[in-house]
Short mmCIF file of C-alpha atoms in Angstrom, two decimals:
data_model
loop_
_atom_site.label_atom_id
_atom_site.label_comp_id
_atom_site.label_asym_id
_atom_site.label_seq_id
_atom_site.Cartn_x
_atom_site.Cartn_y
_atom_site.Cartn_z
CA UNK A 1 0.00 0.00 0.00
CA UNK A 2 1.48 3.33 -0.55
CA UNK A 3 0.37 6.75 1.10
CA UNK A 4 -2.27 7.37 4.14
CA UNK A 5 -5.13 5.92 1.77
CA UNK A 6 -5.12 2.12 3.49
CA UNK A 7 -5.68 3.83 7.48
CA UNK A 8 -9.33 3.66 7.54
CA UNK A 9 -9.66 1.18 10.73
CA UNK A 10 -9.87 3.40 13.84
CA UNK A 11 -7.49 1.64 15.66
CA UNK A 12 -4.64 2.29 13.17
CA UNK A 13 -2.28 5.38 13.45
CA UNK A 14 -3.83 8.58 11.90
CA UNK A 15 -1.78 10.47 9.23
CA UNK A 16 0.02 13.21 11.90
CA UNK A 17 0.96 9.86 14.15
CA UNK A 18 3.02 8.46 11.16
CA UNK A 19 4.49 11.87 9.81
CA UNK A 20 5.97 11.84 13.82
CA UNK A 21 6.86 8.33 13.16
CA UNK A 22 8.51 8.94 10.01
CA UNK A 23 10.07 12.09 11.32
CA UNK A 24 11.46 10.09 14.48
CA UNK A 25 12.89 6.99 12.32
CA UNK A 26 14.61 9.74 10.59
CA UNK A 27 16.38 10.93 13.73
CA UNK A 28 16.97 8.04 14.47
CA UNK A 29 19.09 6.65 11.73
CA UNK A 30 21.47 10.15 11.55
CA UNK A 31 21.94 9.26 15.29
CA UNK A 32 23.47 6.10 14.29
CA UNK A 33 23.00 4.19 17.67
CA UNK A 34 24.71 1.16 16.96
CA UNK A 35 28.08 2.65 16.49
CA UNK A 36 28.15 2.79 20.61
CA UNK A 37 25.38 0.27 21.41
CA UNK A 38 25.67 -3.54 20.96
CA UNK A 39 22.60 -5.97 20.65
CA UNK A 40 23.48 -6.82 24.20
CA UNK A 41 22.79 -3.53 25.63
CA UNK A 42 19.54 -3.72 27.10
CA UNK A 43 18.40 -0.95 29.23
CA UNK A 44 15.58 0.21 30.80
CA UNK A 45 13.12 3.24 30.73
CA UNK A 46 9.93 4.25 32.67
CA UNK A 47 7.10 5.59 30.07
CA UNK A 48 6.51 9.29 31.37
CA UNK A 49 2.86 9.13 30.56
CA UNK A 50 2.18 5.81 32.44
CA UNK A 51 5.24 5.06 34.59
CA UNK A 52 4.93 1.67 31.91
CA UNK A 53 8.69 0.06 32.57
CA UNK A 54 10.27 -0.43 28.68
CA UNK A 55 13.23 -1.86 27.74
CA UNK A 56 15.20 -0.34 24.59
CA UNK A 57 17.25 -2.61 22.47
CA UNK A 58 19.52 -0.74 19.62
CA UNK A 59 20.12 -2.86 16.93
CA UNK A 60 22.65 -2.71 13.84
CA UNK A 61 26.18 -3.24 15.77
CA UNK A 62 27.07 -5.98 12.98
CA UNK A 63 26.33 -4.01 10.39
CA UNK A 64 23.34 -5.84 8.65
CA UNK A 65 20.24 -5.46 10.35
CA UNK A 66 19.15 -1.75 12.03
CA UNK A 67 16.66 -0.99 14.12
CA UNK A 68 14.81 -0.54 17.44
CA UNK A 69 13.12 -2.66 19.76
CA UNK A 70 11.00 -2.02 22.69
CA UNK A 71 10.48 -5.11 25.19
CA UNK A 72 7.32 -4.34 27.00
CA UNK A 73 6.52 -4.78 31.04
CA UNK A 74 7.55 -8.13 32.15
CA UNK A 75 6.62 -10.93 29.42
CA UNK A 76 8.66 -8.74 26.79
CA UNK A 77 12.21 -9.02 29.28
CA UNK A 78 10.86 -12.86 29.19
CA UNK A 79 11.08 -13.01 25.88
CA UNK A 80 14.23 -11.64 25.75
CA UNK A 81 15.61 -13.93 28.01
CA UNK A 82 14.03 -16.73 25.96
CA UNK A 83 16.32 -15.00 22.77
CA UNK A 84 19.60 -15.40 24.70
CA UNK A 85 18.71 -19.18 25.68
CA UNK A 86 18.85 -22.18 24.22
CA UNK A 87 14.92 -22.44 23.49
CA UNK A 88 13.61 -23.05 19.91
CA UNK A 89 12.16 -20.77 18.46
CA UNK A 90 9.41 -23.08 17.25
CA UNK A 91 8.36 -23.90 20.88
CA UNK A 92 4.60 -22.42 21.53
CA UNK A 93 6.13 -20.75 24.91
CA UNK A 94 8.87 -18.75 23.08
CA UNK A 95 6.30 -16.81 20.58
CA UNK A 96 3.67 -16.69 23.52
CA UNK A 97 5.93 -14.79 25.35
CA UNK A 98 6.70 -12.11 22.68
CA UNK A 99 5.72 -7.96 23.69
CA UNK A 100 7.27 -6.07 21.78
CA UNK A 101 7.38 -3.08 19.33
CA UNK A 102 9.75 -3.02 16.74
CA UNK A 103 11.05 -0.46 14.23
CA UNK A 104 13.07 -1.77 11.53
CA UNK A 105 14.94 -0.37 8.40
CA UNK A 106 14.72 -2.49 5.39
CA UNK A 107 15.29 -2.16 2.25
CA UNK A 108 12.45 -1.69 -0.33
CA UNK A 109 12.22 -5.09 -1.80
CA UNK A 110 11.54 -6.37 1.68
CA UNK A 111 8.58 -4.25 2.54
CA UNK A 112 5.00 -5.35 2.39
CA UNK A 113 1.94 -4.73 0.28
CA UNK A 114 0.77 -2.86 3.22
CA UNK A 115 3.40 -0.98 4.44
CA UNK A 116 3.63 2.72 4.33
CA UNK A 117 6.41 4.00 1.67
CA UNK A 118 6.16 8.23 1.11
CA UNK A 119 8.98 8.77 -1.31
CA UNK A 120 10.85 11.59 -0.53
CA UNK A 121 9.74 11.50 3.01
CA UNK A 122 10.05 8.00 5.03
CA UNK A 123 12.96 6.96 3.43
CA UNK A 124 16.47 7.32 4.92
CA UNK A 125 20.20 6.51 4.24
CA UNK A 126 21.71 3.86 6.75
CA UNK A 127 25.78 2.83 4.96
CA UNK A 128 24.97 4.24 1.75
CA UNK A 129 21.75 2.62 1.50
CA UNK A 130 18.26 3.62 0.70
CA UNK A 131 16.26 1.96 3.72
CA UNK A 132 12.85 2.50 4.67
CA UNK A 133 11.36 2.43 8.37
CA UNK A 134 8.88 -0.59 9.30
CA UNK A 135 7.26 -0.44 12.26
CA UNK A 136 5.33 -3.62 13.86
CA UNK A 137 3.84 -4.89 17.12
CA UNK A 138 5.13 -8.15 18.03
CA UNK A 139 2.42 -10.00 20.76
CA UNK A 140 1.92 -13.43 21.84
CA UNK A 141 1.43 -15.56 18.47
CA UNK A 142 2.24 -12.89 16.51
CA UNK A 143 5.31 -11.58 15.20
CA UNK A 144 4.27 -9.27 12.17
CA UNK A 145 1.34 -7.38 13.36
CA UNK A 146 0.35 -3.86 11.89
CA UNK A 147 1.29 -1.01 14.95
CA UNK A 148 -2.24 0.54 16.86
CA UNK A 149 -2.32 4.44 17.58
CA UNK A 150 -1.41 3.29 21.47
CA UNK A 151 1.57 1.65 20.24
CA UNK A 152 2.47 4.76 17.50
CA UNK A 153 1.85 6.95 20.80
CA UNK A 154 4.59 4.60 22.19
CA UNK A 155 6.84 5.11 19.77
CA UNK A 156 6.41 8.94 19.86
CA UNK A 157 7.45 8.97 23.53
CA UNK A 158 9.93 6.97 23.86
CA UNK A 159 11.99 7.19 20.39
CA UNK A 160 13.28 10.93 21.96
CA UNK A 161 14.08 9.68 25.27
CA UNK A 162 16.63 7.23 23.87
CA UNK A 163 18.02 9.87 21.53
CA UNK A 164 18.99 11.07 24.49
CA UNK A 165 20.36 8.34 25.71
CA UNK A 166 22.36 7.98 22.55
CA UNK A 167 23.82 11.57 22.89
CA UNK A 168 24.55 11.22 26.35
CA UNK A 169 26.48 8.25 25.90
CA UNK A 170 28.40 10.10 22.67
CA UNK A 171 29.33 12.59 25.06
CA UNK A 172 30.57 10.89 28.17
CA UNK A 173 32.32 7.93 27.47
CA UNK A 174 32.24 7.02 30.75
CA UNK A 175 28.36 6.17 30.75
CA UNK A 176 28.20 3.01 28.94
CA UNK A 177 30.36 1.76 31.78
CA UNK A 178 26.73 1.04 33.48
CA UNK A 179 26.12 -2.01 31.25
CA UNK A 180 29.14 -3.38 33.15
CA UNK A 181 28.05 -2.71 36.39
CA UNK A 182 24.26 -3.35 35.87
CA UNK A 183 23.30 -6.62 33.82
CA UNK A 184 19.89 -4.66 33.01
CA UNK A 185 20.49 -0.56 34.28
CA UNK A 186 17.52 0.79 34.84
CA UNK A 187 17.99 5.14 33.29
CA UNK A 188 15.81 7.52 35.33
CA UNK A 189 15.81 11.72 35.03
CA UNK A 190 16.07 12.93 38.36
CA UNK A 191 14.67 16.48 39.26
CA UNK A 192 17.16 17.90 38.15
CA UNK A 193 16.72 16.56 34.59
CA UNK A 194 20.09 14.59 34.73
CA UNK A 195 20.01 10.84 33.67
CA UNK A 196 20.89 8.42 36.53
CA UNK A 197 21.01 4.70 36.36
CA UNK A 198 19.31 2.61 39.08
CA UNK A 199 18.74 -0.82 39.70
CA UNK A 200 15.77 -2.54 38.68
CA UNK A 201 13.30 -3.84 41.91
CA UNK A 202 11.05 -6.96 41.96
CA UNK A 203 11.15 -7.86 38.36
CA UNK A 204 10.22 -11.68 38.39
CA UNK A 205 12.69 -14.42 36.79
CA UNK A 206 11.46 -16.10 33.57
CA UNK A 207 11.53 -19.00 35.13
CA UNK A 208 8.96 -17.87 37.62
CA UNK A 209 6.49 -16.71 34.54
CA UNK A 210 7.24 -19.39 32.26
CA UNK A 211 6.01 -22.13 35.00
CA UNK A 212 2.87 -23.91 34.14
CA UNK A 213 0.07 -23.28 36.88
CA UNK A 214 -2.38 -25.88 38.73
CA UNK A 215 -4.02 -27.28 35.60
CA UNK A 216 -5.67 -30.07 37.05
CA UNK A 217 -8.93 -29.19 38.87
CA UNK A 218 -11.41 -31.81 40.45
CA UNK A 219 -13.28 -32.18 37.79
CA UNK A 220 -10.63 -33.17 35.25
CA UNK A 221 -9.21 -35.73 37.91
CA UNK A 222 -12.55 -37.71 38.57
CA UNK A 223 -12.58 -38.28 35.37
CA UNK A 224 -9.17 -38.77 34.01
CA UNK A 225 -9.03 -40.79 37.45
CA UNK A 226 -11.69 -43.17 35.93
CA UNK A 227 -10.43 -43.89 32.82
CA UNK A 228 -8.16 -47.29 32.20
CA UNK A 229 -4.49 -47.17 32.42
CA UNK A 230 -3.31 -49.42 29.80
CA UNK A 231 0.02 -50.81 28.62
CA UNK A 232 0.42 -48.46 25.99
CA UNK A 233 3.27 -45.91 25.62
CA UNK A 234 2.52 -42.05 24.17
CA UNK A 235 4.91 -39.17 22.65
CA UNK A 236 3.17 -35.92 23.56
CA UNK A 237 4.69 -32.83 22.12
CA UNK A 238 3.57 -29.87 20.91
CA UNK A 239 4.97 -26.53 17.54
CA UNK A 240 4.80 -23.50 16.26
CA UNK A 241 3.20 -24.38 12.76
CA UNK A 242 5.74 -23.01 10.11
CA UNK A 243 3.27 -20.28 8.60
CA UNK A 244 0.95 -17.50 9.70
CA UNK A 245 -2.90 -17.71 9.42
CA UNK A 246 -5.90 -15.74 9.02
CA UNK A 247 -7.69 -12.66 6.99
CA UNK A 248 -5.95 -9.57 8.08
CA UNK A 249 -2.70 -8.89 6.29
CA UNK A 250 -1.55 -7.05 9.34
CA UNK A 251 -2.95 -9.16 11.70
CA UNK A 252 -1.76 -13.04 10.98
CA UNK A 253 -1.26 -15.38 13.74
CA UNK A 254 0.51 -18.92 14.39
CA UNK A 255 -0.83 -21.51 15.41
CA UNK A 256 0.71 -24.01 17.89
CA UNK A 257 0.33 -27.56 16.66
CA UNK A 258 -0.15 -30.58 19.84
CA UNK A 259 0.42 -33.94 18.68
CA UNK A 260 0.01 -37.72 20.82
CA UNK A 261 1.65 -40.26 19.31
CA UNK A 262 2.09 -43.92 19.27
CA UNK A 263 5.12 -44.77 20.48
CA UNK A 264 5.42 -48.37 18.93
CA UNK A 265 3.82 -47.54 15.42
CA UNK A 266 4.62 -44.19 15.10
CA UNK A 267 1.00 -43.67 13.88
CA UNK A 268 -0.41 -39.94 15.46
CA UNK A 269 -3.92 -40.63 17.85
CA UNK A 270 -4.95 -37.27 18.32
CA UNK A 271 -3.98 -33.75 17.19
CA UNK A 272 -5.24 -30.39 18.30
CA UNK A 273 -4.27 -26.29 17.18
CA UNK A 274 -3.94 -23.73 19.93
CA UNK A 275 -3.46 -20.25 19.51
CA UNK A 276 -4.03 -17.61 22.51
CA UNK A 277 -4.73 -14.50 21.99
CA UNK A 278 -2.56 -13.89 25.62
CA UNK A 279 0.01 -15.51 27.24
CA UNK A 280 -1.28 -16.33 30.26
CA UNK A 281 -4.10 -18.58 28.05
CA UNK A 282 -1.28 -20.59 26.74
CA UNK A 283 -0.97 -23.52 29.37
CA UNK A 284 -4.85 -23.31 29.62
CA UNK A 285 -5.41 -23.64 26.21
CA UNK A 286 -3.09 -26.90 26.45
CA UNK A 287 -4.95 -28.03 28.91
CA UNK A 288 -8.01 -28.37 27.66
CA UNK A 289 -6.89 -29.53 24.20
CA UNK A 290 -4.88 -32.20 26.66
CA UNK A 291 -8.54 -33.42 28.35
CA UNK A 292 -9.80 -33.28 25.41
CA UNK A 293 -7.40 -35.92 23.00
CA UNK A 294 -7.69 -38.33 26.07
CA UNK A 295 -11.08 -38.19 26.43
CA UNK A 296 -11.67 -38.74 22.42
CA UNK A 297 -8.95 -42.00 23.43
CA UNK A 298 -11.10 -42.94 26.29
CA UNK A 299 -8.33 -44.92 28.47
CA UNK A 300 -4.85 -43.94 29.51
CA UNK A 301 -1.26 -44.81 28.88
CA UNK A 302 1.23 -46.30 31.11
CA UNK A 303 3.97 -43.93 29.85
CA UNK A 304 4.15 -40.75 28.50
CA UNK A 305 7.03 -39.12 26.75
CA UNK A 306 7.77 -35.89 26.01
CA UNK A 307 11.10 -33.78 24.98
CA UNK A 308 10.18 -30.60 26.07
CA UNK A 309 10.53 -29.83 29.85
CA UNK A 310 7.80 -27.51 30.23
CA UNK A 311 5.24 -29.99 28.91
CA UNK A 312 6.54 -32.42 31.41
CA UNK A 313 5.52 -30.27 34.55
CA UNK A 314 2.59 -28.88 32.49
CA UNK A 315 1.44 -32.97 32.87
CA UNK A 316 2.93 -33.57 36.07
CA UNK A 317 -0.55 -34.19 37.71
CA UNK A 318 -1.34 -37.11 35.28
CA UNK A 319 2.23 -38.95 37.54
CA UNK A 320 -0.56 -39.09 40.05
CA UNK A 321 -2.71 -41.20 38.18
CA UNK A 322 -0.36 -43.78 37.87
CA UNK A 323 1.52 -42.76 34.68
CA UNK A 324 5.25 -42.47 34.37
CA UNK A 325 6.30 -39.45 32.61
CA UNK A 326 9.62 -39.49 30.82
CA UNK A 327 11.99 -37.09 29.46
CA UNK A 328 13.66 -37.69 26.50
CA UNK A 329 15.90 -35.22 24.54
CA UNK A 330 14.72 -36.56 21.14
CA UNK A 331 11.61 -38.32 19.77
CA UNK A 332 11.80 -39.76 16.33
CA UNK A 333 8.29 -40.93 15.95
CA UNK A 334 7.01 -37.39 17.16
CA UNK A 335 9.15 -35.63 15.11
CA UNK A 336 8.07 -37.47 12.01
CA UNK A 337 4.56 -36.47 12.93
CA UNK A 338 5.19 -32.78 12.68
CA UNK A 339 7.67 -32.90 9.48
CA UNK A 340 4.95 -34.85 7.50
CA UNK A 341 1.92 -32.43 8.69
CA UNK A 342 3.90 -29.14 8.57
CA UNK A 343 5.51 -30.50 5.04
CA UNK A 344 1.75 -29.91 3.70
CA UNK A 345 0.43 -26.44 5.24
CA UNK A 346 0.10 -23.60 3.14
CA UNK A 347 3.24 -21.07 3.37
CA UNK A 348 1.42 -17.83 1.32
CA UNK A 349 -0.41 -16.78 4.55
CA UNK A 350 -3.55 -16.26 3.24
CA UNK A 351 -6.00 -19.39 4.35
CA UNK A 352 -8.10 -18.63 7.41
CA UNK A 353 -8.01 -20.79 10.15
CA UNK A 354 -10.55 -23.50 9.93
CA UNK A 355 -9.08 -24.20 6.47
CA UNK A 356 -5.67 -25.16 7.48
CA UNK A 357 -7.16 -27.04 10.11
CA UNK A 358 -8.83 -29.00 7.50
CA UNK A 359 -5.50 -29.37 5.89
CA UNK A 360 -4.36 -30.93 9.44
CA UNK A 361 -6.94 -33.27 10.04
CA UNK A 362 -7.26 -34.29 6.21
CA UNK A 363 -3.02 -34.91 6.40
CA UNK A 364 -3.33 -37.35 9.60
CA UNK A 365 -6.75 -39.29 8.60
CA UNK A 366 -6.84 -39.58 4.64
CA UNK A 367 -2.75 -38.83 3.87
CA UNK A 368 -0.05 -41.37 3.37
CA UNK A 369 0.39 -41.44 7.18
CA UNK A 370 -2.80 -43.41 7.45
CA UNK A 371 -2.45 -45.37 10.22
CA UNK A 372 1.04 -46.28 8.50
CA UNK A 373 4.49 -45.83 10.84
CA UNK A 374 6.09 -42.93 9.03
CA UNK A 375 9.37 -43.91 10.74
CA UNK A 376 10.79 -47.49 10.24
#
C-alpha cells in the first residue's frame, strides 16, 4: 500500500501519528545508535505518561540489520531472556511470550503490500543505503502485526528519550560503563533533569512466569481418574506451525500444533491447534486440548514421553494417576509427525483458520500417514 489511503480502521495510526513516526525513524538513523550500542545492551526506561517500565534494544552493531526494539513490562524481558537461551524458536512458549514493538529499516524489496512508503519522506540513508522504516507490534502468536495508535503513541514517547540516551552516551564515554556494572540498568531523570542509572526492583525471573500453573482441577481428575491405564506408551509434544494464518494482512497469527503419538507404530492418535490471543491462556489452552485428546482416546497410557521440559511439569498431575512421565531429549516418531503435517500447510499466509485445520486433520486421517508408521 502506498500513502495514508489504506488507514481507515480506527485503531490504526492517523496520518500526523506516522508523519511523527517517520520524522522520528529519521532521527533516528542520523543518530546512528549502533556505532556505541551492541545488541546486548539492554536498558531500561519508565514511560513518562504511564510510569509503563520499557526496555530499549539498539540494533545494527554488525552491520546488517538496524533498528529498534521495545520489550514491554515483564513478558517482553521474558522473551528476551528466551532469545539469549537455548529455546527453539518453534516452541509455543517462546512466541507466547513475545511484547514487543519493533522499528526496523529495510530495504524496499523487503517491505510489504501494506506498508507505508512516502517517497521523498520515510525513506532514509543507513551505509549508503536507501532503507525505509517498518514499524510492527510483536504480541503473543504474533510476530508481524500492523502497529495501533497506542503503540504509535509509544513510539512517539519513547523514540526521543533514547536519543537522548544515545547523545549522552556520545558525550561521556564514561556512561556506557553502566552495562558493566548493571546486567539490566535501569535510566531515570532525576529532578534535576540529569540521567541516573538505578537498579531494577522486583522484576520476576522467567523462570517464575514461564512455569505452568495448577491445571488439574477436580473435575478433570474424577474423570481422568476413571479412565483405564493401559500398557500403551505415548509421545506428547507440541509446535509453532511453520506459517501464519488468518484474513488480516496485518494481523496473521501462528498456530501451535499438539500432537500424541504412538510410540510403537509411530501412527499420530490425536492432534489439536492452539493459539491464545494472551500468554497467560497458553498452558490453559493446552490443557483443555490435553482433556480433550484423552477423552476422544477414552483410556490412559502407562507412559508418556515428552522432549520438552515444560510440557513435562505442564502434565505432572497425570504422575498421580499412575503414569510415568519421561523425558527424553529426542523423539523420532514425534518428530516425524510434525515434518509430514507441517511439510503440507500452506506457506502464502492467506488461508483462514478452519481451512488449514482441515489441511491438518485431512493430512493425519486420509494422507499417506494413514495409520502407517512414518518412521521405520
Amino acid at each position: 500500500m502506498r500513502g495514508f489511503a489504506i488507514l481507515n480502521k480506527k485503531r490504526e495510526p492517523g496520518k500526523d501519528q506516522w508523519e511523527k513516526l517517520f520524522d522520528l525513524a529519521r532521527n533516528y538513523a542520523q543518530a546512528k545508535p549502533w556505532e556505541l550500542f551492541s545488541d546486548m545492551d539492554l536498558f531500561a526506561l519508565s514511560r513518562p505518561s504511564t510510569q509503563e517500565l520499557v526496555f530499549p534494544l539498539i540494533m545494527g552493531c554488525g552491520g546488517e540489520f538496524f533498528g529498534l526494539s521495545f520489550y514491554r513490562g515483564e513478558t517482553g524481558l521474558v522473551h528476551y531472556s528466551l532469545a539469549q537461551s537455548e529455546m527453539e524458536p518453534d516452541n509455543p512458549l517462546f512466541l507466547a511470550m513475545y511484547n514487543n514493538l519493533l522499528l526496523s529499516f529495510m530495504e524496499r524489496r523487503y517491505l510489504e503490500k501494506h506498508d507505508i512508503v512516502l517517497p521523498g519522506i520515510s525513506e532514509v540513508r543507513i551505509k549508503r543505503r536507501k532503507m525505509w522504516p517498518q514499524y510492527r507490534k510483536m504480541g503473543c502468536m504474533r510476530v508481524n502485526s500492523g502497529i495501533t495508535k497506542e503503540e504509535a503513541d509509544l513510539f512517539i514517547e519513547m523514540i526521543p528519550l533514547v536519543l537522548e540516551v544515545v547523545d549522552l552516551a556520545r558525550s561521556n564515554s564514561k556512561f556506557l560503563e553502566v552495562f558493566d556494572e548493571k546486567p539490566i540498568p535501569l535510566l531515570l531523570k532525576n529532578e534535576a533533569g540529569h540521567w541516573v542509572s538505578a537498579n531494577l526492583q522486583n522484576i520476576p525471573g522467567a523462570m517464575d512466569i514461564l512455569e505452568p500453573p495448577q491445571l488439574m482441577g477436580s473435575r478433570d481428575a474424577d474423570m481422568l481418574g476413571s479412565l483405564e491405564i493401559r500398557e500403551d506408551k505415548w509421545q506428547l509434544g507440541w509446535k509453532v506451525a511453520p506459517a501464519f494464518f488468518g484474513n488480516d494482512p496485518q494481523d496473521m497469527a501462528s498456530i501451535a500444533v499438539m500432537h500424541i503419538v504412538d510410540k510403537e507404530t509411530g501412527v499420530p492418535r490425536q492432534f489439536r491447534t492452539i493459539s491464545p490471543d494472551q500468554p497467560e491462556d497458553l498452558w490453559i489452552d493446552f490443557w483443555r486440548e490435553l482433556v480433550s485428546m484423552i477423552k476422544e482416546e477414552k483410556f490412559l497410557p502407562s507412559v508418556i514421553e515428552v522432549s520438552d521440559p515444560w510440557v513435562a511439569e505442564a502434565i505432572k498431575p497425570l504422575g498421580d494417576l499412575g503414569i510415568r512421565i519421561v523425558e527424553r531429549e529426542f523423539l523420532p516418531e514425534l518428530e516425524a509427525v510434525f515434518d509430514f503435517v507441517f511439510s503440507r500447510m500452506p506457506r502464502d499466509g492467506q488461508n483462514d483458520r478452519v481451512k488449514s485445520y482441515g489441511i491438518l486433520r485431512y493430512s493425519l486421517l486420509t494422507g499417506p500417514l494413514g495409520g502407517k508408521n512414518i518412521v521405520r
